[in-house]
Tab-separated table of C-alpha atoms in Angstrom:
chain	number	residue	atom	x	y	z
A	126	MET	CA	32.298	83.470	-70.755
A	127	SER	CA	34.155	80.081	-71.191
A	128	THR	CA	37.604	79.515	-69.915
A	129	THR	CA	38.727	77.563	-72.839
A	130	SER	CA	37.178	79.569	-75.793
A	131	GLY	CA	39.971	82.098	-75.637
A	132	ILE	CA	42.765	79.611	-76.423
A	133	GLY	CA	41.858	79.104	-79.968
A	134	GLU	CA	41.144	82.629	-80.448
A	135	LEU	CA	44.722	83.434	-79.258
A	136	GLY	CA	46.300	80.900	-81.543
A	137	LEU	CA	47.519	78.868	-78.629
A	138	PRO	CA	47.626	75.099	-79.115
A	139	ASP	CA	45.071	72.980	-77.480
A	140	VAL	CA	46.799	71.471	-74.372
A	141	ARG	CA	44.059	69.213	-73.323
A	142	GLY	CA	45.671	66.165	-75.083
A	143	PRO	CA	48.705	64.536	-73.723
A	144	GLN	CA	49.678	66.015	-70.284
A	145	SER	CA	53.607	65.613	-70.235
A	146	ILE	CA	56.453	65.300	-72.501
A	147	LEU	CA	56.407	61.491	-71.823
A	148	ASP	CA	52.752	61.454	-73.006
A	149	LEU	CA	53.538	63.184	-76.236
A	150	VAL	CA	56.538	60.837	-76.865
A	151	PHE	CA	54.516	57.735	-76.466
A	152	HIS	CA	51.359	59.199	-78.233
A	153	ASN	CA	53.527	60.172	-81.145
A	154	GLY	CA	55.194	56.679	-81.026
A	155	ARG	CA	51.750	55.242	-81.697
A	156	ARG	CA	50.614	57.859	-84.147
A	157	LYS	CA	53.862	58.892	-85.891
A	158	GLY	CA	55.915	55.813	-85.551
A	159	GLY	CA	58.376	56.313	-88.225
A	160	ALA	CA	58.396	60.148	-88.241
A	161	PRO	CA	61.944	61.449	-86.924
A	162	ALA	CA	61.716	62.647	-83.184
A	163	ILE	CA	65.396	63.158	-82.709
A	164	VAL	CA	67.728	64.377	-85.626
A	165	SER	CA	71.406	64.639	-85.344
A	166	ALA	CA	74.476	64.675	-87.445
A	167	GLU	CA	75.114	60.936	-86.325
A	168	ARG	CA	71.565	59.621	-86.756
A	169	SER	CA	68.043	60.030	-86.699
A	170	ILE	CA	65.732	58.344	-83.923
A	171	SER	CA	61.979	57.680	-84.946
A	172	TYR	CA	59.264	58.395	-82.361
A	173	ALA	CA	58.586	54.586	-82.231
A	174	GLU	CA	62.193	53.817	-81.646
A	175	LEU	CA	62.343	56.677	-79.103
A	176	SER	CA	59.348	55.245	-77.260
A	177	SER	CA	61.019	51.966	-77.179
A	178	LEU	CA	64.355	53.064	-76.074
A	179	VAL	CA	62.793	55.090	-73.265
A	180	LEU	CA	60.972	52.014	-72.024
A	181	ARG	CA	64.067	49.809	-72.199
A	182	THR	CA	66.124	52.363	-70.487
A	183	ALA	CA	63.478	52.875	-67.768
A	184	HIS	CA	63.322	48.925	-67.366
A	185	GLN	CA	67.166	48.720	-67.043
A	186	LEU	CA	67.108	51.571	-64.379
A	187	LYS	CA	64.407	49.743	-62.449
A	188	LEU	CA	66.734	46.538	-62.567
A	189	LEU	CA	69.363	48.674	-60.824
A	190	GLU	CA	66.842	49.299	-58.164
A	191	ILE	CA	66.593	52.997	-59.120
A	192	GLY	CA	62.968	54.455	-58.524
A	193	ALA	CA	60.860	57.242	-57.782
A	194	GLY	CA	62.607	59.934	-55.600
A	195	ASP	CA	66.027	58.486	-56.337
A	196	VAL	CA	68.857	61.020	-57.663
A	197	VAL	CA	70.398	60.039	-61.004
A	198	GLY	CA	73.583	62.040	-62.134
A	199	VAL	CA	73.462	62.435	-65.832
A	200	ALA	CA	76.712	63.337	-67.619
A	201	LEU	CA	76.197	62.560	-71.420
A	202	GLY	CA	76.921	65.020	-74.209
A	203	ASP	CA	74.208	66.480	-76.465
A	204	HIS	CA	72.987	63.609	-78.423
A	205	GLY	CA	69.753	61.613	-78.814
A	206	TYR	CA	70.729	59.158	-76.169
A	207	HIS	CA	71.053	62.041	-73.707
A	208	VAL	CA	67.300	62.623	-74.393
A	209	VAL	CA	66.439	58.872	-73.915
A	210	SER	CA	68.051	58.929	-70.648
A	211	LEU	CA	66.356	62.107	-69.301
A	212	LEU	CA	62.913	60.582	-70.423
A	213	ALA	CA	63.631	57.237	-68.966
A	214	ILE	CA	64.682	58.800	-65.525
A	215	ALA	CA	61.489	60.972	-65.713
A	216	ALA	CA	59.490	58.064	-66.567
A	217	ILE	CA	60.368	56.030	-63.294
A	218	GLY	CA	59.869	59.173	-61.136
A	219	ALA	CA	63.525	59.701	-60.476
A	220	ILE	CA	65.334	62.930	-60.033
A	221	ILE	CA	67.561	64.079	-62.638
A	222	LEU	CA	70.972	65.616	-61.579
A	223	PRO	CA	72.741	67.091	-64.651
A	224	ILE	CA	76.486	66.965	-64.454
A	225	ARG	CA	78.704	68.668	-66.935
A	226	SER	CA	80.135	66.150	-69.223
A	227	GLU	CA	83.413	68.039	-69.227
A	228	GLU	CA	84.166	67.061	-65.722
A	229	HIS	CA	86.607	64.283	-65.268
A	230	THR	CA	85.393	61.016	-63.704
A	231	SER	CA	87.859	61.291	-60.780
A	232	GLU	CA	86.495	64.716	-59.841
A	233	LEU	CA	83.079	63.259	-59.681
A	234	GLN	CA	83.860	60.641	-57.198
A	235	SER	CA	83.162	60.993	-53.569
A	236	PRO	CA	86.139	61.574	-51.280
């Protein structure tokens, strides 16, 4: 009995394609460039734009000498740029530390 034959029979998606959310973003950036990836009340971000924003943000993080294993605090509201930041941090291998955006800046500073 094949280990993959049951996947199609169960109606589950074939997961042998892109292996991570980043793979999917960049894959769809190439295949579905103008299609919306993120839609909010303020604006829509296409897959091509999302791919470009993630790469540029990851590059900026690298310029700040942030890399694999570094912890990056993220205190953004729920909007498209929050997703861009999370994907860029993941792309460089850093660790995402979510911070409630309601916290005041002075409360987040080290003593």
